[in-house]
Coordinates of C-alpha atoms in Angstrom, one line a residue:
Chain A
X1 CA 144.5 78.6 75.6
X2 CA 143.2 74.9 75.0
X3 CA 141.9 73.5 77.9
X4 CA 143.1 69.9 78.9
X5 CA 141.3 67.2 77.5
X6 CA 143.5 64.4 78.5
X7 CA 144.1 63.0 82.2
X8 CA 148.1 62.6 82.9
X9 CA 149.6 60.7 85.7
X10 CA 153.2 61.4 85.9
X11 CA 156.1 60.0 88.3
X12 CA 159.0 62.6 88.9
X13 CA 162.3 61.0 90.1
X14 CA 164.8 62.9 91.4
X15 CA 168.3 62.7 93.7
X16 CA 170.3 64.5 95.9
X17 CA 173.8 64.1 96.3
X18 CA 175.4 65.5 99.9
X19 CA 172.5 68.0 100.9
X20 CA 169.4 68.1 102.4
X21 CA 166.4 67.5 100.1
X22 CA 163.6 68.5 102.8
X23 CA 164.3 69.2 106.5
X24 CA 162.0 68.2 109.0
X25 CA 161.1 70.9 111.7
X26 CA 160.2 68.1 114.5
X27 CA 163.3 66.5 113.9
X28 CA 166.0 69.6 114.3
X29 CA 165.9 69.6 110.4
X30 CA 167.2 66.5 110.0
X31 CA 166.2 65.0 106.4
X32 CA 162.5 63.7 106.7
X33 CA 162.5 60.0 107.6
X34 CA 159.9 57.4 107.5
X35 CA 160.5 55.8 110.9
X36 CA 159.6 52.7 110.4
X37 CA 161.5 52.1 107.1
X38 CA 164.0 54.4 107.3
X39 CA 163.3 55.6 103.7
X40 CA 163.7 59.4 103.1
X41 CA 160.8 61.7 102.5
X42 CA 159.9 65.0 100.6
X43 CA 156.6 66.4 101.5
X44 CA 154.2 67.4 98.4
X45 CA 154.7 71.0 99.5
X46 CA 158.4 71.2 99.2
X47 CA 158.1 70.2 95.6
X48 CA 154.9 72.5 95.2
X49 CA 157.1 75.5 96.4
X50 CA 159.8 74.6 93.9
X51 CA 157.5 74.5 91.2
X52 CA 155.9 78.0 92.1
X53 CA 159.4 79.6 92.5
X54 CA 160.5 78.0 89.3
X55 CA 157.4 79.6 87.0
X56 CA 157.9 82.9 89.5
X57 CA 161.3 83.0 87.7
X58 CA 160.4 81.5 84.1
X59 CA 157.4 83.7 84.0
X60 CA 158.4 86.7 85.6
X61 CA 155.8 89.6 85.5
X62 CA 153.9 87.9 82.7
X63 CA 150.2 88.6 82.8
X64 CA 148.5 85.3 83.9
X65 CA 151.4 83.6 85.6
X66 CA 151.7 85.5 88.7
X67 CA 152.1 83.3 92.0
X68 CA 150.0 84.1 95.0
X69 CA 151.4 81.7 97.8
X70 CA 155.1 83.8 97.4
X71 CA 158.1 83.7 99.2
X72 CA 158.7 87.2 100.6
X73 CA 162.2 87.3 99.4
X74 CA 161.3 87.8 95.9
X75 CA 160.9 91.5 95.1
X76 CA 157.7 92.2 93.8
X77 CA 157.6 95.3 91.5
X78 CA 154.1 96.8 91.0
X79 CA 152.9 96.3 88.1
X80 CA 149.4 97.4 86.4
X81 CA 147.4 94.8 84.7
X82 CA 145.2 96.3 81.6
X83 CA 142.4 94.2 81.8
X84 CA 138.8 95.5 82.3
X85 CA 137.1 95.3 85.4
X86 CA 134.4 92.7 85.2
X87 CA 132.0 94.9 87.1
X88 CA 131.2 98.7 86.5
X89 CA 131.9 100.5 89.5
X90 CA 128.8 100.1 92.1
X91 CA 129.2 102.7 94.7
X92 CA 127.7 100.8 97.4
X93 CA 130.2 97.9 97.2
X94 CA 132.6 101.0 98.3
X95 CA 130.7 101.4 101.6
X96 CA 130.3 97.3 102.0
X97 CA 132.0 96.5 105.4
X98 CA 131.5 92.8 104.5
X99 CA 134.2 90.6 103.1
X100 CA 131.6 88.3 101.6
X101 CA 130.5 88.3 97.8
X102 CA 126.9 88.7 97.9
X103 CA 126.2 85.8 96.2
X104 CA 127.1 82.4 94.1
X105 CA 127.5 84.2 90.5
X106 CA 129.8 87.1 92.4
X107 CA 132.1 84.4 94.1
X108 CA 132.3 82.5 90.7
X109 CA 133.7 85.5 89.2
X110 CA 136.1 86.2 92.2
X111 CA 137.6 82.6 91.8
X112 CA 137.5 83.0 87.9
X113 CA 139.8 86.3 88.2
X114 CA 142.2 84.4 90.7
X115 CA 142.4 81.4 88.5
X116 CA 142.9 83.5 85.3
X117 CA 145.6 86.0 87.0
X118 CA 147.6 83.1 89.4
X119 CA 149.2 80.4 87.9
X120 CA 149.5 78.3 91.4
X121 CA 145.8 78.8 91.9
X122 CA 144.9 77.9 88.9
X123 CA 147.3 74.5 89.1
X124 CA 147.1 73.6 92.6
X125 CA 143.6 75.1 93.7
X126 CA 143.6 77.6 96.3
X127 CA 141.3 78.3 99.8
X128 CA 139.4 81.6 99.5
X129 CA 137.4 83.1 102.6
X130 CA 134.7 83.7 100.5
X131 CA 132.3 81.7 102.9
X132 CA 130.3 80.0 99.5
X133 CA 130.8 76.3 99.6
X134 CA 134.2 76.9 101.6
X135 CA 135.5 78.8 98.6
X136 CA 137.5 76.5 97.5
X137 CA 139.4 76.1 94.3
X138 CA 140.5 72.5 93.7
X139 CA 143.6 72.6 91.6
X140 CA 144.2 70.0 88.8
X141 CA 147.6 69.0 89.6
X142 CA 148.0 66.7 92.6
X143 CA 151.3 65.6 94.3
X144 CA 152.4 63.0 96.7
X145 CA 155.1 62.5 99.1
X146 CA 158.3 61.7 97.4
X147 CA 160.2 58.9 99.3
X148 CA 163.3 57.5 98.5
X149 CA 163.7 54.0 97.1
X150 CA 166.2 52.8 99.1
X151 CA 166.4 53.4 102.9
X152 CA 168.6 56.6 103.6
X153 CA 171.2 57.2 106.3
X154 CA 171.2 61.0 106.8
X155 CA 174.7 62.3 108.5
X156 CA 175.5 64.9 110.8
X157 CA 178.2 67.1 109.5
X158 CA 179.6 69.6 112.3
X159 CA 181.0 72.8 110.9
X160 CA 182.6 75.6 112.3
X161 CA 182.6 79.3 111.7
X162 CA 185.5 81.8 112.4
X163 CA 183.4 84.4 113.6
X164 CA 181.1 85.2 117.0
X165 CA 177.7 86.6 116.8
X166 CA 178.0 89.0 119.4
X167 CA 180.2 90.3 122.3
X168 CA 179.0 88.2 125.0
X169 CA 179.8 84.9 122.8
X170 CA 183.2 85.9 122.5
X171 CA 183.9 87.0 126.0
X172 CA 182.6 83.1 127.1
X173 CA 185.0 81.8 124.9
X174 CA 187.7 83.6 126.3
X175 CA 187.0 83.2 129.8
X176 CA 186.7 79.2 129.5
X177 CA 190.0 78.1 127.8
X178 CA 193.7 79.6 127.3
X179 CA 192.7 80.6 123.9
X180 CA 194.8 81.6 121.2
X181 CA 193.6 84.5 118.5
X182 CA 192.6 81.9 116.2
X183 CA 190.0 80.2 118.5
X184 CA 188.7 83.1 120.4
X185 CA 185.4 84.0 118.3
X186 CA 185.1 80.3 116.9
X187 CA 181.7 79.1 117.0
X188 CA 180.3 75.5 116.1
X189 CA 177.5 74.4 113.8
X190 CA 175.5 71.5 112.4
X191 CA 174.5 70.6 108.9
X192 CA 172.6 67.3 108.0
X193 CA 172.9 65.7 104.7
X194 CA 172.1 62.5 102.7
X195 CA 175.1 61.2 101.2
X196 CA 172.9 60.0 97.9
X197 CA 169.1 59.3 97.7
X198 CA 167.2 58.4 94.9
X199 CA 163.3 59.9 95.5
X200 CA 160.5 58.9 93.6
X201 CA 156.9 61.5 93.6
X202 CA 154.0 60.6 91.8
X203 CA 151.7 63.1 90.5
X204 CA 148.1 63.5 88.9
X205 CA 146.4 66.0 86.8
X206 CA 142.9 65.9 86.4
X207 CA 141.4 67.0 82.7
X208 CA 138.1 67.6 84.5
X209 CA 139.3 69.8 87.5
X210 CA 141.3 71.5 84.8
X211 CA 138.0 72.5 83.1
X212 CA 137.2 74.5 85.8
X213 CA 140.0 76.4 86.4
X214 CA 141.1 76.9 83.2
X215 CA 144.2 75.0 83.5
X216 CA 145.6 74.8 79.7
X217 CA 148.1 72.4 77.6
X218 CA 150.5 75.9 77.6
X219 CA 150.1 75.3 81.6
X220 CA 150.6 71.8 81.5
X221 CA 153.7 72.4 79.6
X222 CA 155.3 74.6 82.1
X223 CA 154.5 72.2 85.0
X224 CA 156.6 69.6 83.1
X225 CA 159.6 72.2 82.5
X226 CA 159.6 73.4 85.9
X227 CA 159.6 69.6 87.1
X228 CA 162.4 68.9 85.1
X229 CA 164.3 72.4 86.0
X230 CA 163.2 73.1 89.4
X231 CA 166.2 72.1 91.0
X232 CA 168.4 74.2 88.7
X233 CA 167.3 77.3 90.1
X234 CA 166.9 76.1 93.9
X235 CA 170.4 76.2 95.0
X236 CA 171.5 76.2 98.6
X237 CA 173.9 75.5 101.1
X238 CA 171.7 73.2 102.4
X239 CA 170.3 71.5 99.3
X240 CA 173.6 70.2 98.0
X241 CA 173.1 68.8 94.7
X242 CA 169.6 68.0 93.4
X243 CA 168.7 66.9 90.2
X244 CA 165.6 65.6 88.3
X245 CA 166.9 62.4 86.5
X246 CA 163.4 61.3 85.0
X247 CA 160.0 62.5 84.3
X248 CA 157.8 59.7 82.9
X249 CA 154.4 60.8 81.9
X250 CA 151.4 58.4 81.0
X251 CA 149.0 60.4 78.5
X252 CA 145.2 58.8 78.6
X253 CA 143.2 59.2 75.5
X254 CA 140.3 60.6 77.4
X255 CA 139.6 62.7 80.3
X256 CA 138.7 60.2 82.8
X257 CA 141.5 57.8 81.8
X258 CA 142.1 54.4 80.6
X259 CA 144.0 52.7 83.4
X260 CA 144.3 52.5 87.0
X261 CA 147.5 55.2 87.9
X262 CA 148.8 52.7 90.4
X263 CA 149.2 49.9 87.3
X264 CA 150.7 52.5 85.3
X265 CA 152.9 53.5 88.0
X266 CA 154.0 49.9 88.6
X267 CA 155.0 49.7 85.1
X268 CA 158.3 52.0 86.4
X269 CA 160.8 49.6 88.2
X270 CA 163.9 51.1 89.9
X271 CA 166.5 48.4 90.7
X272 CA 170.3 48.9 91.4
X273 CA 172.9 48.2 88.9
X274 CA 175.4 45.8 90.0
X275 CA 177.8 45.1 87.0
X276 CA 175.0 46.3 84.4
X277 CA 172.9 44.0 85.4
X278 CA 169.6 45.2 86.8
X279 CA 169.0 43.9 90.8
X280 CA 165.6 44.4 92.4
X281 CA 166.0 46.2 95.5
X282 CA 165.8 43.8 98.8
X283 CA 167.9 42.9 101.6
X284 CA 170.5 40.9 99.6
X285 CA 171.9 44.1 98.4
X286 CA 173.2 44.6 101.7
X287 CA 176.3 43.1 100.8
X288 CA 176.9 45.7 97.9
X289 CA 178.3 48.9 98.7
X290 CA 175.6 51.7 99.3
X291 CA 174.4 53.5 96.3
X292 CA 176.3 56.9 95.7
X293 CA 175.1 58.0 91.9
X294 CA 172.8 57.9 90.0
X295 CA 174.3 55.2 87.8
X296 CA 174.1 53.0 90.7
X297 CA 170.5 52.9 89.9
X298 CA 168.8 51.3 86.6
X299 CA 165.2 52.8 85.8
X300 CA 163.3 50.3 83.8
X301 CA 160.1 50.9 82.2
X302 CA 157.9 47.8 81.2
X303 CA 156.4 48.7 78.0
X304 CA 155.0 45.3 77.3
X305 CA 151.8 45.5 79.3
X306 CA 151.1 49.2 78.5
X307 CA 147.4 49.3 78.8
X308 CA 145.7 50.5 75.3
X309 CA 144.7 54.2 75.4
X310 CA 147.9 55.4 77.5
X311 CA 151.1 56.7 76.0
X312 CA 154.0 57.2 77.7
X313 CA 156.3 60.2 77.4
X314 CA 159.4 60.6 78.7
X315 CA 160.3 64.3 79.2
X316 CA 163.4 63.8 80.7
Chain B
X1 CA 116.5 48.8 96.4
X2 CA 119.9 49.6 94.7
X3 CA 122.4 47.2 93.9
X4 CA 125.4 47.7 96.0
X5 CA 129.1 48.0 95.1
X6 CA 132.2 47.2 97.3
X7 CA 135.5 49.2 96.1
X8 CA 139.2 48.3 97.8
X9 CA 141.1 51.8 98.0
X10 CA 144.5 51.3 99.6
X11 CA 147.7 54.0 99.6
X12 CA 150.7 54.9 101.4
X13 CA 149.2 57.3 104.0
X14 CA 145.9 58.8 104.9
X15 CA 144.3 61.7 107.4
X16 CA 140.8 61.5 108.2
X17 CA 141.1 64.8 110.4
X18 CA 138.9 64.3 113.6
X19 CA 136.8 67.8 113.5
X20 CA 138.2 68.6 117.2
X21 CA 141.8 68.1 116.3
X22 CA 142.0 70.3 113.2
X23 CA 144.9 72.5 113.4
X24 CA 147.5 69.7 114.7
X25 CA 145.6 67.5 112.4
X26 CA 145.0 64.0 114.0
X27 CA 143.4 61.1 112.2
X28 CA 140.4 58.9 113.0
X29 CA 141.7 55.1 113.4
X30 CA 139.2 54.3 110.4
X31 CA 138.3 55.8 106.7
X32 CA 135.2 57.9 107.8
X33 CA 131.8 57.7 105.8
X34 CA 131.8 60.9 104.4
X35 CA 135.7 60.4 103.3
X36 CA 134.5 57.0 101.5
X37 CA 131.7 59.0 99.8
X38 CA 133.9 61.5 98.7
X39 CA 136.3 58.8 96.9
X40 CA 133.3 57.1 95.2
X41 CA 132.1 60.7 93.9
X42 CA 135.9 61.3 92.6
X43 CA 135.0 58.2 90.1
X44 CA 131.4 58.8 89.3
X45 CA 128.6 61.2 90.4
X46 CA 125.8 62.8 89.2
X47 CA 123.4 65.3 90.8
X48 CA 120.6 62.7 90.1
X49 CA 121.9 60.0 92.7
X50 CA 123.2 59.9 96.1
X51 CA 126.2 57.5 97.5
X52 CA 125.3 55.7 100.8
X53 CA 128.0 54.0 102.6
X54 CA 127.0 50.7 104.1
X55 CA 130.3 49.3 106.0
X56 CA 134.0 49.9 105.7
X57 CA 136.2 47.0 106.0
X58 CA 140.0 47.2 107.4
X59 CA 142.1 45.6 105.3
X60 CA 145.5 46.8 107.4
X61 CA 146.7 47.1 110.7
X62 CA 145.7 50.5 112.2
X63 CA 149.3 52.5 112.6
X64 CA 150.3 56.2 112.8
X65 CA 153.2 58.5 112.2
X66 CA 153.5 62.0 112.7
X67 CA 154.5 64.6 109.9
X68 CA 155.5 68.1 110.6
X69 CA 155.3 70.8 107.7
X70 CA 155.3 74.2 107.1
X71 CA 151.9 75.6 106.3
X72 CA 150.2 79.0 105.6
X73 CA 148.1 80.4 108.3
X74 CA 145.5 82.1 105.6
X75 CA 143.2 82.1 102.8
X76 CA 142.9 84.4 100.1
X77 CA 140.3 87.3 101.3
X78 CA 137.5 87.8 99.0
X79 CA 137.2 91.5 99.9
X80 CA 141.1 91.8 98.4
X81 CA 140.3 90.2 95.5
X82 CA 137.3 92.4 94.9
X83 CA 139.0 95.1 95.3
X84 CA 141.9 94.0 93.2
X85 CA 139.4 93.4 90.5
X86 CA 137.7 97.2 90.7
X87 CA 141.3 98.7 90.9
X88 CA 142.8 96.6 87.9
X89 CA 145.6 96.2 89.4
X90 CA 147.3 92.9 91.4
X91 CA 149.4 94.9 93.5
X92 CA 149.6 93.2 97.4
X93 CA 147.3 90.8 96.3
X94 CA 149.3 88.1 97.4
X95 CA 150.4 86.0 100.5
X96 CA 154.0 85.9 101.9
X97 CA 154.7 82.5 103.3
X98 CA 157.3 83.3 105.4
X99 CA 155.3 85.7 107.3
X100 CA 152.5 83.9 107.7
X101 CA 154.0 80.3 108.5
X102 CA 152.8 77.9 110.9
X103 CA 154.4 74.4 111.5
X104 CA 151.5 72.2 111.9
X105 CA 152.2 68.5 113.0
X106 CA 149.8 65.9 111.5
X107 CA 149.2 62.5 112.8
X108 CA 148.6 60.3 109.9
X109 CA 147.9 56.9 108.9
X110 CA 150.4 54.5 107.9
X111 CA 149.7 52.3 104.4
X112 CA 146.2 51.8 105.2
X113 CA 144.0 49.6 103.2
X114 CA 140.2 49.4 102.9
X115 CA 137.1 47.9 101.2
X116 CA 134.1 50.4 100.7
X117 CA 130.5 49.0 100.8
X118 CA 128.2 51.4 99.4
X119 CA 125.0 51.6 97.4
X120 CA 123.1 54.7 95.7
X121 CA 119.7 56.2 96.0
X122 CA 118.1 58.4 93.3
X123 CA 117.6 62.0 94.4
X124 CA 114.8 64.5 93.4
X125 CA 117.0 65.4 90.5
X126 CA 117.1 62.5 88.7
X127 CA 115.3 63.0 85.5
X128 CA 113.6 60.1 83.4
X129 CA 116.8 59.3 81.7
X130 CA 118.6 58.4 85.0
X131 CA 118.0 54.8 86.0
X132 CA 119.7 52.9 88.6
X133 CA 121.1 50.5 86.3
X134 CA 122.7 53.2 84.0
X135 CA 124.7 55.0 86.9
X136 CA 125.8 51.4 88.5
X137 CA 127.1 50.4 85.1
X138 CA 128.9 53.5 84.8
X139 CA 130.7 53.7 88.4
X140 CA 131.6 49.8 87.6
X141 CA 133.2 50.2 84.5
X142 CA 135.1 53.5 85.6
X143 CA 136.2 51.7 88.8
X144 CA 137.0 48.6 86.8
X145 CA 139.2 50.2 84.1
X146 CA 140.5 52.9 86.7
X147 CA 138.9 55.8 85.2
X148 CA 138.2 58.5 87.2
X149 CA 137.0 62.0 87.3
X150 CA 140.1 63.0 89.7
X151 CA 142.5 61.1 90.9
X152 CA 140.5 60.3 94.8
X153 CA 142.6 60.9 98.2
X154 CA 142.4 59.6 101.7
X155 CA 141.5 62.2 103.4
X156 CA 143.8 65.1 102.1
X157 CA 145.1 65.3 98.4
X158 CA 148.4 64.7 99.0
X159 CA 147.4 60.9 99.9
X160 CA 146.4 59.7 96.9
X161 CA 144.2 56.8 96.7
X162 CA 144.6 54.0 94.9
X163 CA 141.1 52.0 94.0
X164 CA 139.7 48.3 92.6
X165 CA 136.6 47.4 92.1
X166 CA 135.9 43.9 94.0
X167 CA 133.7 42.0 91.6
X168 CA 130.3 41.2 92.9
X169 CA 131.1 37.4 92.7
X170 CA 134.3 37.7 94.4
X171 CA 134.9 36.7 98.2
X172 CA 135.3 39.8 100.3
X173 CA 138.8 40.5 101.4
X174 CA 140.3 39.6 104.9
X175 CA 139.8 42.1 107.3
X176 CA 142.0 42.9 110.4
X177 CA 140.7 40.7 113.6
X178 CA 140.2 43.4 115.8
X179 CA 136.9 44.6 117.6
X180 CA 136.5 47.7 119.7
X181 CA 135.3 50.8 120.2
X182 CA 136.0 53.9 117.9
X183 CA 134.4 56.2 119.8
X184 CA 132.1 59.0 118.4
X185 CA 132.7 59.6 114.5
X186 CA 131.8 62.3 111.7
X187 CA 129.4 60.4 109.9
X188 CA 128.8 63.2 107.2
X189 CA 128.5 66.9 106.9
X190 CA 124.6 67.9 106.0
X191 CA 125.2 70.2 103.2
X192 CA 121.8 70.7 103.0
X193 CA 121.2 72.8 106.4
X194 CA 121.9 76.2 107.2
X195 CA 125.4 76.2 109.0
X196 CA 125.9 72.9 107.3
X197 CA 126.0 70.8 110.9
X198 CA 128.1 67.9 111.4
X199 CA 126.5 64.5 112.3
X200 CA 128.3 62.3 114.0
X201 CA 127.4 58.2 114.8
X202 CA 129.0 55.7 117.5
X203 CA 131.6 53.9 115.3
X204 CA 132.3 50.1 116.3
X205 CA 134.8 48.0 114.7
X206 CA 133.4 44.4 114.7
X207 CA 136.1 42.0 113.3
X208 CA 137.4 44.7 111.1
X209 CA 134.5 45.9 109.9
X210 CA 132.7 49.3 110.5
X211 CA 128.9 49.1 110.0
X212 CA 127.7 52.9 108.8
X213 CA 124.1 53.9 109.8
X214 CA 121.8 54.5 106.8
X215 CA 120.6 58.4 106.5
X216 CA 118.0 59.1 108.8
X217 CA 118.5 56.3 111.2
X218 CA 118.2 56.9 114.9
X219 CA 122.1 56.1 115.4
X220 CA 122.9 59.6 113.4
X221 CA 123.4 62.2 116.2
X222 CA 122.7 65.7 115.3

């Protein structure tokens, strides 16, 4: 378990084909949009959920890889862990009604226990109601909203179902029309899809916070593994086809970093592929047909102005 | 007297949550002094120093957007953690998101940009090896190279802050041309006092610059 000694910044590029990457509860589950630019958005928490779910599947019931914030759909079997309790049993504690640790030392013990056992607490942090310094664990991994590189146009698709939910619905249908058997029980529904969208998310990994939560090199590899394959295990009727396309990692030589993250992210340029040529994304592209597949884009990395002490690792 | 620094920070979104509108979060119009302090501490901080924010320069027009997300309603209860530790078994130590779900909207700032003007003072924890020059150098070196302890953020961690040092001889970046009363704003949280009370001040934007009162000044309302 080597603790992280380097700062990392990463760019995740993923796409969606005929699906809804992240619905907006405020807009009837339409794909999230930036109302000013019509670029699509995917919230940070949505990506974190997928990372958690992937780890849950990939490291099922392994010690130290439990997931604290779970989707109830995942069946949790009881499992016993053979670790030593940190504190010998203290009869007084059983009678205590208070839920707060007695002192800082104990709250640190509780925090360490959570970090050691739960991958998501160790990675993203968690808020614990310990009342001491708000009991927050700040995790080393920080993700931002993913934004699409071009404006997206969500399409609303009406679908039908050849069944009614209940008797009342069926009656209504029959009374209202000279219905045939075939349309008797039919109900209509709605799906929102993005025909195609290429999204970019930025992430940061702080080596200094990793020290505090015990986030190790092994955990880092698992995070990268999750980022590259999480959509493969998140298939559903709503999602369409989602694929991680590129994961570009900037590894700094030291814990504090060697270059501003913004500068590094600017080195990755995404343009449209027009007859094999890289074209900046701007209004002049409006004369061309809209992008509908990943090969309509070109992802270029300007290695020329790579700051010293930073290494580019293309994980995907 | 210690020397001041100027740091330009910007990003895609920001949410400096108003304490009275916490559940469905609504951001202040401008970066608060306490959030600015957090940004500086993300780059360099030691117990020997204390950052003091002097002014916030607003470089970009103030615009809002609403984002609604599924969030969880609970925290990890310390009591449950404790009993799991004693039992040596992790059963029912989990949080089921679909049973404890809250959909909350946040009204966030779009494409904000600021210059933080600040200086630091020595605290009682300063040892003989701590001097102003050393910490000023450390901060300037880190901020100039883009080094940080952890990536600073604009209010909440999903809104990362990009930062650049404004060199001492560089001209002041142009601010927005706006003068208005921003009302009562959180100055900072008094972490030393019992109960951690919040401190407020009357914030005013003068030609895009918000002056921040010094600690212990009469303008800070307890």
